[in-house]
Amino acid sequence: MTTWIDSNDYQDIPRPVVAIGNDYPPSHELEWHSHRRGQLLYAAKGVVALSTQHGAWVAPPERAVWTPAGVLHSVKMVGAVSTRSVLIDAGTCATLGDQSRVIGVSPLLRSLLVEACEIEREYDLEGRDGLVMSLLIAELERAPVIPLAVPFPMTPALVAKCHAFLEQPSPHDTIDGWSDALGMGRRAFTRLFRR
């Protein structure tokens, strides 16, 4: 069963942190979009693959992907996925930075992400719910960055080819096939790809 809450409905909530839980069927895709707030995307079940114009990030269990505010991105679900998203106002958690990244999710952070999705939209900032959100931010500030990113090349034709591959991956693609499709020799292609 799919449940889906539109994060746009949460963008103007007068709280520095809001959380959303969603369930998606296998292979579901969220088309290119962006958020006014930064987004931490955590798959409580399943795996998510997030792409931007600059690279791709994979969040298997015990990991989450940070996407800064305004960054255009798409998301693919690997298997059935149950997400817990946290939308964070600028300046609330500066350590997450201004670039997408994968962070480690400790057992405490996982529990806080799950609990945050049960909290009312306009929670009491001074009460228990505000404390949960404050502790969540404190845990995010100490979460380790995990190197699960694949940067995209700088050459426009190669970037387009990489995006096309992510849209429809094929185990039958070869270096020769890619270099032919881009109109270059194998050696030139491999040099360009490594660079």
Short mmCIF file of N, CA and C in Angstrom, two decimals:
data_model
loop_
_atom_site.label_atom_id
_atom_site.label_comp_id
_atom_site.label_asym_id
_atom_site.label_seq_id
_atom_site.Cartn_x
_atom_site.Cartn_y
_atom_site.Cartn_z
N MET A 1 0.84 -1.18 0.00
CA MET A 1 0.00 0.00 0.00
C MET A 1 0.88 1.25 0.00
N THR A 2 0.50 2.22 -0.82
CA THR A 2 1.26 3.46 -0.92
C THR A 2 0.56 4.56 -0.16
N THR A 3 1.28 5.22 0.72
CA THR A 3 0.78 6.45 1.33
C THR A 3 1.76 7.53 0.93
N TRP A 4 1.25 8.71 0.63
CA TRP A 4 2.13 9.77 0.17
C TRP A 4 1.64 11.10 0.70
N ILE A 5 2.54 11.80 1.36
CA ILE A 5 2.27 13.14 1.86
C ILE A 5 3.15 14.08 1.06
N ASP A 6 2.58 15.10 0.47
CA ASP A 6 3.31 16.06 -0.33
C ASP A 6 4.12 16.99 0.58
N SER A 7 5.44 16.99 0.40
CA SER A 7 6.29 17.83 1.25
C SER A 7 6.03 19.31 1.04
N ASN A 8 5.45 19.68 -0.11
CA ASN A 8 5.11 21.09 -0.34
C ASN A 8 4.08 21.59 0.67
N ASP A 9 3.26 20.68 1.19
CA ASP A 9 2.28 21.05 2.20
C ASP A 9 2.95 21.43 3.52
N TYR A 10 4.22 21.12 3.67
CA TYR A 10 4.95 21.35 4.92
C TYR A 10 5.94 22.51 4.83
N GLN A 11 6.13 23.06 3.66
CA GLN A 11 7.17 24.07 3.47
C GLN A 11 6.95 25.34 4.29
N ASP A 12 5.70 25.71 4.52
CA ASP A 12 5.42 26.97 5.21
C ASP A 12 4.99 26.79 6.66
N ILE A 13 5.15 25.61 7.21
CA ILE A 13 4.85 25.39 8.62
C ILE A 13 5.82 26.22 9.46
N PRO A 14 5.31 27.01 10.42
CA PRO A 14 6.20 27.89 11.19
C PRO A 14 7.00 27.15 12.27
N ARG A 15 7.76 26.17 11.88
CA ARG A 15 8.64 25.41 12.76
C ARG A 15 9.96 25.21 12.03
N PRO A 16 11.08 25.21 12.73
CA PRO A 16 12.37 25.06 12.04
C PRO A 16 12.60 23.67 11.47
N VAL A 17 11.90 22.67 12.02
CA VAL A 17 12.05 21.29 11.58
C VAL A 17 10.67 20.66 11.50
N VAL A 18 10.37 20.03 10.38
CA VAL A 18 9.13 19.26 10.25
C VAL A 18 9.48 17.90 9.64
N ALA A 19 8.70 16.89 9.95
CA ALA A 19 9.00 15.53 9.48
C ALA A 19 7.79 14.93 8.76
N ILE A 20 8.09 14.09 7.78
CA ILE A 20 7.06 13.45 6.95
C ILE A 20 7.43 11.98 6.75
N GLY A 21 6.47 11.09 6.88
CA GLY A 21 6.68 9.68 6.58
C GLY A 21 5.87 9.29 5.35
N ASN A 22 6.48 8.55 4.43
CA ASN A 22 5.81 8.07 3.23
C ASN A 22 6.17 6.61 2.96
N ASP A 23 5.27 5.89 2.31
CA ASP A 23 5.49 4.52 1.86
C ASP A 23 5.36 4.48 0.35
N TYR A 24 6.31 3.81 -0.31
CA TYR A 24 6.32 3.74 -1.77
C TYR A 24 6.43 2.29 -2.24
N PRO A 25 5.81 1.97 -3.39
CA PRO A 25 5.94 0.61 -3.94
C PRO A 25 7.32 0.42 -4.56
N PRO A 26 7.69 -0.82 -4.86
CA PRO A 26 8.99 -1.08 -5.50
C PRO A 26 9.17 -0.27 -6.78
N SER A 27 10.38 0.23 -6.97
CA SER A 27 10.78 0.95 -8.19
C SER A 27 10.06 2.28 -8.41
N HIS A 28 9.41 2.80 -7.39
CA HIS A 28 8.74 4.09 -7.53
C HIS A 28 9.78 5.19 -7.75
N GLU A 29 9.43 6.19 -8.55
CA GLU A 29 10.35 7.29 -8.82
C GLU A 29 9.68 8.62 -8.51
N LEU A 30 10.41 9.51 -7.89
CA LEU A 30 9.97 10.89 -7.68
C LEU A 30 10.72 11.74 -8.69
N GLU A 31 9.97 12.37 -9.58
CA GLU A 31 10.58 13.17 -10.65
C GLU A 31 11.36 14.35 -10.08
N TRP A 32 12.09 15.03 -10.93
CA TRP A 32 12.92 16.16 -10.53
C TRP A 32 12.08 17.21 -9.81
N HIS A 33 12.57 17.63 -8.65
CA HIS A 33 11.89 18.64 -7.83
C HIS A 33 12.90 19.24 -6.86
N SER A 34 12.48 20.26 -6.15
CA SER A 34 13.34 20.85 -5.11
C SER A 34 12.44 21.28 -3.95
N HIS A 35 13.07 21.62 -2.84
CA HIS A 35 12.35 22.04 -1.64
C HIS A 35 12.88 23.40 -1.17
N ARG A 36 12.02 24.18 -0.56
CA ARG A 36 12.42 25.46 0.01
C ARG A 36 13.34 25.24 1.21
N ARG A 37 13.14 24.14 1.92
CA ARG A 37 13.97 23.78 3.06
C ARG A 37 14.94 22.67 2.64
N GLY A 38 16.00 22.50 3.41
CA GLY A 38 16.86 21.35 3.19
C GLY A 38 16.10 20.09 3.59
N GLN A 39 16.46 18.95 2.98
CA GLN A 39 15.76 17.69 3.27
C GLN A 39 16.75 16.58 3.62
N LEU A 40 16.48 15.92 4.74
CA LEU A 40 17.19 14.70 5.08
C LEU A 40 16.23 13.56 4.75
N LEU A 41 16.63 12.69 3.84
CA LEU A 41 15.78 11.58 3.40
C LEU A 41 16.35 10.28 3.95
N TYR A 42 15.54 9.59 4.75
CA TYR A 42 15.95 8.34 5.38
C TYR A 42 14.98 7.24 5.00
N ALA A 43 15.50 6.11 4.55
CA ALA A 43 14.66 4.96 4.24
C ALA A 43 14.64 4.04 5.45
N ALA A 44 13.55 4.08 6.21
CA ALA A 44 13.41 3.19 7.37
C ALA A 44 13.32 1.75 6.89
N LYS A 45 12.87 1.58 5.65
CA LYS A 45 12.79 0.26 5.01
C LYS A 45 13.12 0.46 3.54
N GLY A 46 13.99 -0.38 3.00
CA GLY A 46 14.36 -0.26 1.59
C GLY A 46 15.58 0.62 1.40
N VAL A 47 15.83 0.97 0.14
CA VAL A 47 16.99 1.77 -0.24
C VAL A 47 16.53 2.87 -1.18
N VAL A 48 17.08 4.09 -1.01
CA VAL A 48 16.78 5.19 -1.92
C VAL A 48 18.04 5.59 -2.67
N ALA A 49 17.87 6.00 -3.92
CA ALA A 49 18.96 6.53 -4.74
C ALA A 49 18.54 7.92 -5.18
N LEU A 50 19.30 8.92 -4.76
CA LEU A 50 18.97 10.31 -5.04
C LEU A 50 19.98 10.86 -6.03
N SER A 51 19.50 11.57 -7.07
CA SER A 51 20.37 12.16 -8.08
C SER A 51 20.15 13.66 -8.15
N THR A 52 21.25 14.40 -8.36
CA THR A 52 21.19 15.82 -8.66
C THR A 52 21.96 16.02 -9.95
N GLN A 53 22.11 17.25 -10.38
CA GLN A 53 22.90 17.52 -11.57
C GLN A 53 24.38 17.27 -11.32
N HIS A 54 24.79 17.15 -10.06
CA HIS A 54 26.19 17.01 -9.72
C HIS A 54 26.62 15.60 -9.33
N GLY A 55 25.67 14.69 -9.12
CA GLY A 55 26.05 13.34 -8.73
C GLY A 55 24.87 12.53 -8.27
N ALA A 56 25.18 11.36 -7.73
CA ALA A 56 24.15 10.45 -7.23
C ALA A 56 24.59 9.93 -5.87
N TRP A 57 23.62 9.75 -4.98
CA TRP A 57 23.88 9.29 -3.61
C TRP A 57 22.93 8.15 -3.31
N VAL A 58 23.45 7.12 -2.68
CA VAL A 58 22.65 5.94 -2.34
C VAL A 58 22.57 5.84 -0.83
N ALA A 59 21.36 5.61 -0.32
CA ALA A 59 21.17 5.48 1.13
C ALA A 59 20.60 4.10 1.43
N PRO A 60 21.48 3.15 1.71
CA PRO A 60 21.01 1.85 2.17
C PRO A 60 20.58 1.96 3.63
N PRO A 61 20.14 0.89 4.24
CA PRO A 61 19.75 0.95 5.65
C PRO A 61 20.89 1.52 6.50
N GLU A 62 20.51 2.26 7.52
CA GLU A 62 21.44 2.92 8.45
C GLU A 62 22.16 4.12 7.84
N ARG A 63 21.63 4.64 6.74
CA ARG A 63 22.18 5.84 6.10
C ARG A 63 21.02 6.77 5.72
N ALA A 64 21.32 8.04 5.51
CA ALA A 64 20.33 9.01 5.05
C ALA A 64 21.03 9.96 4.09
N VAL A 65 20.26 10.60 3.20
CA VAL A 65 20.82 11.54 2.23
C VAL A 65 20.36 12.95 2.57
N TRP A 66 21.31 13.87 2.65
CA TRP A 66 21.03 15.28 2.86
C TRP A 66 21.03 15.98 1.52
N THR A 67 19.98 16.79 1.26
CA THR A 67 19.89 17.62 0.06
C THR A 67 19.61 19.04 0.51
N PRO A 68 20.49 19.99 0.21
CA PRO A 68 20.27 21.37 0.63
C PRO A 68 19.03 21.99 -0.03
N ALA A 69 18.54 23.04 0.56
CA ALA A 69 17.38 23.76 0.02
C ALA A 69 17.66 24.22 -1.40
N GLY A 70 16.64 24.12 -2.25
CA GLY A 70 16.72 24.62 -3.62
C GLY A 70 17.44 23.73 -4.61
N VAL A 71 18.01 22.62 -4.18
CA VAL A 71 18.74 21.73 -5.09
C VAL A 71 17.75 20.82 -5.81
N LEU A 72 17.78 20.88 -7.13
CA LEU A 72 16.92 20.04 -7.95
C LEU A 72 17.41 18.60 -7.84
N HIS A 73 16.48 17.66 -7.54
CA HIS A 73 16.87 16.26 -7.37
C HIS A 73 15.72 15.33 -7.74
N SER A 74 16.07 14.08 -8.01
CA SER A 74 15.08 13.03 -8.24
C SER A 74 15.44 11.87 -7.32
N VAL A 75 14.44 11.03 -7.05
CA VAL A 75 14.66 9.91 -6.12
C VAL A 75 14.07 8.65 -6.73
N LYS A 76 14.84 7.55 -6.64
CA LYS A 76 14.36 6.24 -7.08
C LYS A 76 14.34 5.31 -5.87
N MET A 77 13.27 4.56 -5.75
CA MET A 77 13.16 3.59 -4.67
C MET A 77 13.65 2.23 -5.16
N VAL A 78 14.46 1.58 -4.35
CA VAL A 78 14.94 0.23 -4.66
C VAL A 78 14.17 -0.71 -3.74
N GLY A 79 13.24 -1.45 -4.33
CA GLY A 79 12.34 -2.28 -3.53
C GLY A 79 11.24 -1.41 -2.94
N ALA A 80 10.41 -1.99 -2.10
CA ALA A 80 9.40 -1.21 -1.38
C ALA A 80 10.14 -0.37 -0.35
N VAL A 81 9.78 0.91 -0.26
CA VAL A 81 10.52 1.83 0.59
C VAL A 81 9.56 2.58 1.51
N SER A 82 9.97 2.70 2.75
CA SER A 82 9.25 3.50 3.74
C SER A 82 10.21 4.60 4.18
N THR A 83 9.90 5.85 3.81
CA THR A 83 10.81 6.96 4.10
C THR A 83 10.37 7.76 5.31
N ARG A 84 11.35 8.39 5.92
CA ARG A 84 11.15 9.38 6.97
C ARG A 84 11.97 10.59 6.55
N SER A 85 11.30 11.66 6.14
CA SER A 85 11.97 12.87 5.68
C SER A 85 11.89 13.94 6.75
N VAL A 86 12.96 14.69 6.88
CA VAL A 86 12.98 15.82 7.78
C VAL A 86 13.32 17.05 6.95
N LEU A 87 12.44 18.04 6.98
CA LEU A 87 12.65 19.29 6.27
C LEU A 87 13.16 20.31 7.28
N ILE A 88 14.30 20.93 6.98
CA ILE A 88 15.00 21.75 7.96
C ILE A 88 15.25 23.15 7.39
N ASP A 89 14.86 24.17 8.16
CA ASP A 89 15.11 25.56 7.76
C ASP A 89 16.61 25.83 7.73
N ALA A 90 17.00 26.75 6.85
CA ALA A 90 18.40 27.17 6.75
C ALA A 90 18.88 27.68 8.11
N GLY A 91 20.11 27.34 8.45
CA GLY A 91 20.71 27.80 9.69
C GLY A 91 20.38 26.97 10.92
N THR A 92 19.44 26.02 10.80
CA THR A 92 19.05 25.19 11.93
C THR A 92 20.08 24.11 12.22
N CYS A 93 20.73 23.60 11.16
CA CYS A 93 21.74 22.55 11.33
C CYS A 93 22.85 22.79 10.30
N ALA A 94 23.70 23.77 10.59
CA ALA A 94 24.72 24.20 9.64
C ALA A 94 25.72 23.10 9.29
N THR A 95 25.94 22.13 10.16
CA THR A 95 26.94 21.09 9.89
C THR A 95 26.55 20.20 8.71
N LEU A 96 25.27 20.19 8.32
CA LEU A 96 24.88 19.37 7.17
C LEU A 96 25.43 19.95 5.87
N GLY A 97 25.70 21.24 5.85
CA GLY A 97 26.39 21.85 4.72
C GLY A 97 25.50 22.22 3.55
N ASP A 98 26.16 22.69 2.49
CA ASP A 98 25.45 23.18 1.32
C ASP A 98 25.63 22.27 0.11
N GLN A 99 26.02 21.02 0.36
CA GLN A 99 26.13 20.03 -0.71
C GLN A 99 25.48 18.73 -0.27
N SER A 100 24.95 18.01 -1.24
CA SER A 100 24.33 16.71 -0.93
C SER A 100 25.39 15.77 -0.37
N ARG A 101 24.94 14.89 0.54
CA ARG A 101 25.86 13.94 1.16
C ARG A 101 25.07 12.83 1.83
N VAL A 102 25.74 11.73 2.09
CA VAL A 102 25.15 10.62 2.84
C VAL A 102 25.72 10.68 4.25
N ILE A 103 24.85 10.52 5.24
CA ILE A 103 25.31 10.50 6.63
C ILE A 103 24.92 9.17 7.28
N GLY A 104 25.68 8.81 8.29
CA GLY A 104 25.38 7.62 9.07
C GLY A 104 24.23 7.88 10.02
N VAL A 105 23.36 6.89 10.19
CA VAL A 105 22.20 7.01 11.08
C VAL A 105 22.40 6.04 12.25
N SER A 106 22.64 6.62 13.42
CA SER A 106 22.80 5.81 14.63
C SER A 106 21.44 5.26 15.06
N PRO A 107 21.41 4.28 15.95
CA PRO A 107 20.13 3.78 16.45
C PRO A 107 19.28 4.88 17.09
N LEU A 108 19.92 5.81 17.82
CA LEU A 108 19.16 6.91 18.42
C LEU A 108 18.59 7.83 17.35
N LEU A 109 19.40 8.19 16.35
CA LEU A 109 18.91 9.05 15.28
C LEU A 109 17.77 8.38 14.53
N ARG A 110 17.89 7.08 14.27
CA ARG A 110 16.81 6.35 13.60
C ARG A 110 15.52 6.46 14.40
N SER A 111 15.58 6.24 15.71
CA SER A 111 14.38 6.34 16.55
C SER A 111 13.81 7.74 16.53
N LEU A 112 14.68 8.74 16.53
CA LEU A 112 14.20 10.13 16.50
C LEU A 112 13.53 10.46 15.16
N LEU A 113 14.09 9.95 14.06
CA LEU A 113 13.47 10.19 12.75
C LEU A 113 12.08 9.56 12.66
N VAL A 114 11.97 8.35 13.18
CA VAL A 114 10.66 7.67 13.18
C VAL A 114 9.68 8.42 14.07
N GLU A 115 10.12 8.79 15.26
CA GLU A 115 9.25 9.51 16.20
C GLU A 115 8.84 10.88 15.67
N ALA A 116 9.77 11.57 15.01
CA ALA A 116 9.48 12.91 14.49
C ALA A 116 8.31 12.90 13.51
N CYS A 117 8.15 11.80 12.78
CA CYS A 117 7.05 11.72 11.81
C CYS A 117 5.69 11.54 12.48
N GLU A 118 5.69 11.24 13.77
CA GLU A 118 4.44 11.09 14.52
C GLU A 118 4.02 12.39 15.20
N ILE A 119 4.88 13.39 15.14
CA ILE A 119 4.63 14.67 15.82
C ILE A 119 3.75 15.57 14.95
N GLU A 120 2.84 16.28 15.59
CA GLU A 120 1.96 17.23 14.89
C GLU A 120 2.78 18.27 14.13
N ARG A 121 2.23 18.77 13.03
CA ARG A 121 2.93 19.76 12.21
C ARG A 121 3.37 20.98 13.03
N GLU A 122 2.43 21.56 13.76
CA GLU A 122 2.73 22.77 14.53
C GLU A 122 2.89 22.41 16.00
N TYR A 123 3.92 21.63 16.27
CA TYR A 123 4.20 21.14 17.61
C TYR A 123 4.60 22.28 18.55
N ASP A 124 4.48 22.02 19.84
CA ASP A 124 4.88 22.97 20.88
C ASP A 124 6.41 23.01 20.95
N LEU A 125 6.98 24.13 20.58
CA LEU A 125 8.44 24.28 20.56
C LEU A 125 9.07 24.08 21.94
N GLU A 126 8.32 24.43 23.00
CA GLU A 126 8.85 24.35 24.37
C GLU A 126 8.51 23.03 25.06
N GLY A 127 7.64 22.24 24.46
CA GLY A 127 7.20 20.99 25.08
C GLY A 127 8.02 19.80 24.64
N ARG A 128 7.50 18.62 24.92
CA ARG A 128 8.18 17.36 24.62
C ARG A 128 8.50 17.23 23.14
N ASP A 129 7.56 17.60 22.26
CA ASP A 129 7.80 17.46 20.82
C ASP A 129 8.93 18.37 20.35
N GLY A 130 8.99 19.58 20.90
CA GLY A 130 10.09 20.49 20.58
C GLY A 130 11.43 19.92 21.03
N LEU A 131 11.42 19.25 22.19
CA LEU A 131 12.64 18.61 22.69
C LEU A 131 13.09 17.47 21.78
N VAL A 132 12.13 16.69 21.27
CA VAL A 132 12.46 15.60 20.34
C VAL A 132 13.14 16.17 19.09
N MET A 133 12.56 17.25 18.55
CA MET A 133 13.14 17.86 17.35
C MET A 133 14.51 18.45 17.64
N SER A 134 14.70 19.05 18.81
CA SER A 134 16.01 19.60 19.19
C SER A 134 17.05 18.50 19.32
N LEU A 135 16.66 17.38 19.92
CA LEU A 135 17.58 16.25 20.05
C LEU A 135 17.90 15.67 18.68
N LEU A 136 16.93 15.62 17.80
CA LEU A 136 17.15 15.14 16.43
C LEU A 136 18.22 16.00 15.75
N ILE A 137 18.11 17.32 15.87
CA ILE A 137 19.11 18.22 15.27
C ILE A 137 20.48 17.99 15.91
N ALA A 138 20.52 17.83 17.23
CA ALA A 138 21.80 17.57 17.92
C ALA A 138 22.45 16.29 17.39
N GLU A 139 21.65 15.27 17.14
CA GLU A 139 22.19 14.01 16.61
C GLU A 139 22.66 14.17 15.16
N LEU A 140 21.93 14.96 14.38
CA LEU A 140 22.34 15.22 13.00
C LEU A 140 23.69 15.95 12.97
N GLU A 141 23.89 16.84 13.91
CA GLU A 141 25.13 17.62 13.94
C GLU A 141 26.35 16.76 14.23
N ARG A 142 26.15 15.61 14.83
CA ARG A 142 27.30 14.74 15.12
C ARG A 142 27.34 13.49 14.23
N ALA A 143 26.41 13.39 13.30
CA ALA A 143 26.37 12.22 12.42
C ALA A 143 27.56 12.23 11.45
N PRO A 144 28.20 11.08 11.25
CA PRO A 144 29.34 11.03 10.34
C PRO A 144 28.92 11.07 8.87
N VAL A 145 29.74 11.72 8.05
CA VAL A 145 29.52 11.73 6.60
C VAL A 145 30.09 10.42 6.05
N ILE A 146 29.30 9.74 5.22
CA ILE A 146 29.68 8.45 4.64
C ILE A 146 29.93 8.66 3.14
N PRO A 147 31.06 8.21 2.60
CA PRO A 147 31.37 8.45 1.18
C PRO A 147 30.61 7.51 0.24
N LEU A 148 29.31 7.74 0.10
CA LEU A 148 28.50 6.93 -0.83
C LEU A 148 27.95 7.83 -1.94
N ALA A 149 28.85 8.55 -2.60
CA ALA A 149 28.46 9.46 -3.67
C ALA A 149 29.20 9.11 -4.94
N VAL A 150 28.55 9.36 -6.06
CA VAL A 150 29.17 9.18 -7.36
C VAL A 150 29.05 10.51 -8.09
N PRO A 151 30.16 11.28 -8.19
CA PRO A 151 30.09 12.57 -8.88
C PRO A 151 29.92 12.37 -10.38
N PHE A 152 29.21 13.29 -11.01
CA PHE A 152 29.04 13.23 -12.45
C PHE A 152 30.21 13.93 -13.14
N PRO A 153 30.53 13.51 -14.37
CA PRO A 153 31.60 14.16 -15.12
C PRO A 153 31.22 15.60 -15.49
N MET A 154 32.19 16.36 -15.94
CA MET A 154 31.95 17.76 -16.30
C MET A 154 31.56 17.93 -17.77
N THR A 155 31.84 16.95 -18.62
CA THR A 155 31.53 17.03 -20.04
C THR A 155 30.02 16.83 -20.26
N PRO A 156 29.35 17.80 -20.89
CA PRO A 156 27.88 17.72 -21.05
C PRO A 156 27.39 16.42 -21.71
N ALA A 157 28.06 15.95 -22.75
CA ALA A 157 27.60 14.73 -23.43
C ALA A 157 27.74 13.52 -22.51
N LEU A 158 28.81 13.47 -21.74
CA LEU A 158 29.02 12.35 -20.82
C LEU A 158 28.05 12.43 -19.64
N VAL A 159 27.75 13.64 -19.17
CA VAL A 159 26.75 13.82 -18.11
C VAL A 159 25.40 13.29 -18.58
N ALA A 160 25.02 13.66 -19.81
CA ALA A 160 23.73 13.21 -20.36
C ALA A 160 23.70 11.68 -20.45
N LYS A 161 24.81 11.08 -20.86
CA LYS A 161 24.88 9.61 -20.97
C LYS A 161 24.75 8.97 -19.59
N CYS A 162 25.40 9.55 -18.58
CA CYS A 162 25.31 9.02 -17.21
C CYS A 162 23.88 9.13 -16.68
N HIS A 163 23.23 10.26 -16.91
CA HIS A 163 21.84 10.43 -16.47
C HIS A 163 20.94 9.41 -17.16
N ALA A 164 21.15 9.21 -18.46
CA ALA A 164 20.34 8.24 -19.20
C ALA A 164 20.53 6.84 -18.63
N PHE A 165 21.78 6.51 -18.26
CA PHE A 165 22.05 5.20 -17.68
C PHE A 165 21.33 5.05 -16.34
N LEU A 166 21.34 6.10 -15.52
CA LEU A 166 20.64 6.03 -14.23
C LEU A 166 19.14 5.89 -14.42
N GLU A 167 18.61 6.50 -15.49
CA GLU A 167 17.18 6.38 -15.77
C GLU A 167 16.81 4.97 -16.18
N GLN A 168 17.67 4.35 -16.99
CA GLN A 168 17.42 2.98 -17.46
C GLN A 168 18.73 2.20 -17.44
N PRO A 169 19.13 1.71 -16.26
CA PRO A 169 20.39 0.97 -16.17
C PRO A 169 20.34 -0.33 -16.97
N SER A 170 21.47 -0.67 -17.56
CA SER A 170 21.56 -1.90 -18.33
C SER A 170 22.87 -2.60 -18.01
N PRO A 171 22.80 -3.88 -17.64
CA PRO A 171 24.05 -4.61 -17.37
C PRO A 171 24.80 -4.95 -18.66
N HIS A 172 24.20 -4.65 -19.81
CA HIS A 172 24.81 -5.01 -21.08
C HIS A 172 25.59 -3.86 -21.71
N ASP A 173 25.55 -2.67 -21.11
CA ASP A 173 26.33 -1.55 -21.63
C ASP A 173 27.82 -1.85 -21.49
N THR A 174 28.60 -1.38 -22.45
CA THR A 174 30.05 -1.60 -22.42
C THR A 174 30.77 -0.27 -22.63
N ILE A 175 32.05 -0.26 -22.32
CA ILE A 175 32.87 0.94 -22.56
C ILE A 175 32.87 1.25 -24.06
N ASP A 176 33.01 0.22 -24.88
CA ASP A 176 33.03 0.44 -26.34
C ASP A 176 31.70 1.02 -26.82
N GLY A 177 30.60 0.52 -26.28
CA GLY A 177 29.29 1.04 -26.66
C GLY A 177 29.12 2.51 -26.28
N TRP A 178 29.56 2.84 -25.08
CA TRP A 178 29.46 4.24 -24.62
C TRP A 178 30.38 5.14 -25.45
N SER A 179 31.61 4.71 -25.69
CA SER A 179 32.53 5.56 -26.45
C SER A 179 32.04 5.74 -27.88
N ASP A 180 31.48 4.68 -28.50
CA ASP A 180 30.91 4.80 -29.85
C ASP A 180 29.74 5.77 -29.86
N ALA A 181 28.87 5.65 -28.85
CA ALA A 181 27.69 6.53 -28.78
C ALA A 181 28.10 8.00 -28.62
N LEU A 182 29.24 8.23 -27.99
CA LEU A 182 29.71 9.61 -27.79
C LEU A 182 30.66 10.06 -28.89
N GLY A 183 30.92 9.18 -29.86
CA GLY A 183 31.76 9.55 -31.00
C GLY A 183 33.22 9.75 -30.64
N MET A 184 33.76 8.90 -29.77
CA MET A 184 35.17 9.01 -29.40
C MET A 184 35.78 7.63 -29.26
N GLY A 185 37.08 7.59 -29.29
CA GLY A 185 37.78 6.33 -29.13
C GLY A 185 37.72 5.85 -27.69
N ARG A 186 37.97 4.56 -27.51
CA ARG A 186 37.92 3.95 -26.19
C ARG A 186 38.87 4.61 -25.20
N ARG A 187 40.12 4.87 -25.62
CA ARG A 187 41.12 5.48 -24.72
C ARG A 187 40.71 6.89 -24.32
N ALA A 188 40.24 7.67 -25.30
CA ALA A 188 39.80 9.04 -25.00
C ALA A 188 38.62 9.01 -24.03
N PHE A 189 37.71 8.07 -24.25
CA PHE A 189 36.55 7.95 -23.36
C PHE A 189 36.97 7.61 -21.93
N THR A 190 37.85 6.62 -21.78
CA THR A 190 38.25 6.21 -20.42
C THR A 190 39.03 7.32 -19.71
N ARG A 191 39.87 8.06 -20.46
CA ARG A 191 40.58 9.21 -19.85
C ARG A 191 39.58 10.25 -19.37
N LEU A 192 38.63 10.58 -20.24
CA LEU A 192 37.62 11.58 -19.91
C LEU A 192 36.77 11.13 -18.73
N PHE A 193 36.39 9.87 -18.71
CA PHE A 193 35.54 9.35 -17.63
C PHE A 193 36.28 9.39 -16.30
N ARG A 194 37.54 8.99 -16.28
CA ARG A 194 38.33 9.02 -15.04
C ARG A 194 38.51 10.44 -14.53
N ARG A 195 38.74 11.36 -15.45
CA ARG A 195 38.96 12.76 -15.07
C ARG A 195 37.70 13.33 -14.47
#
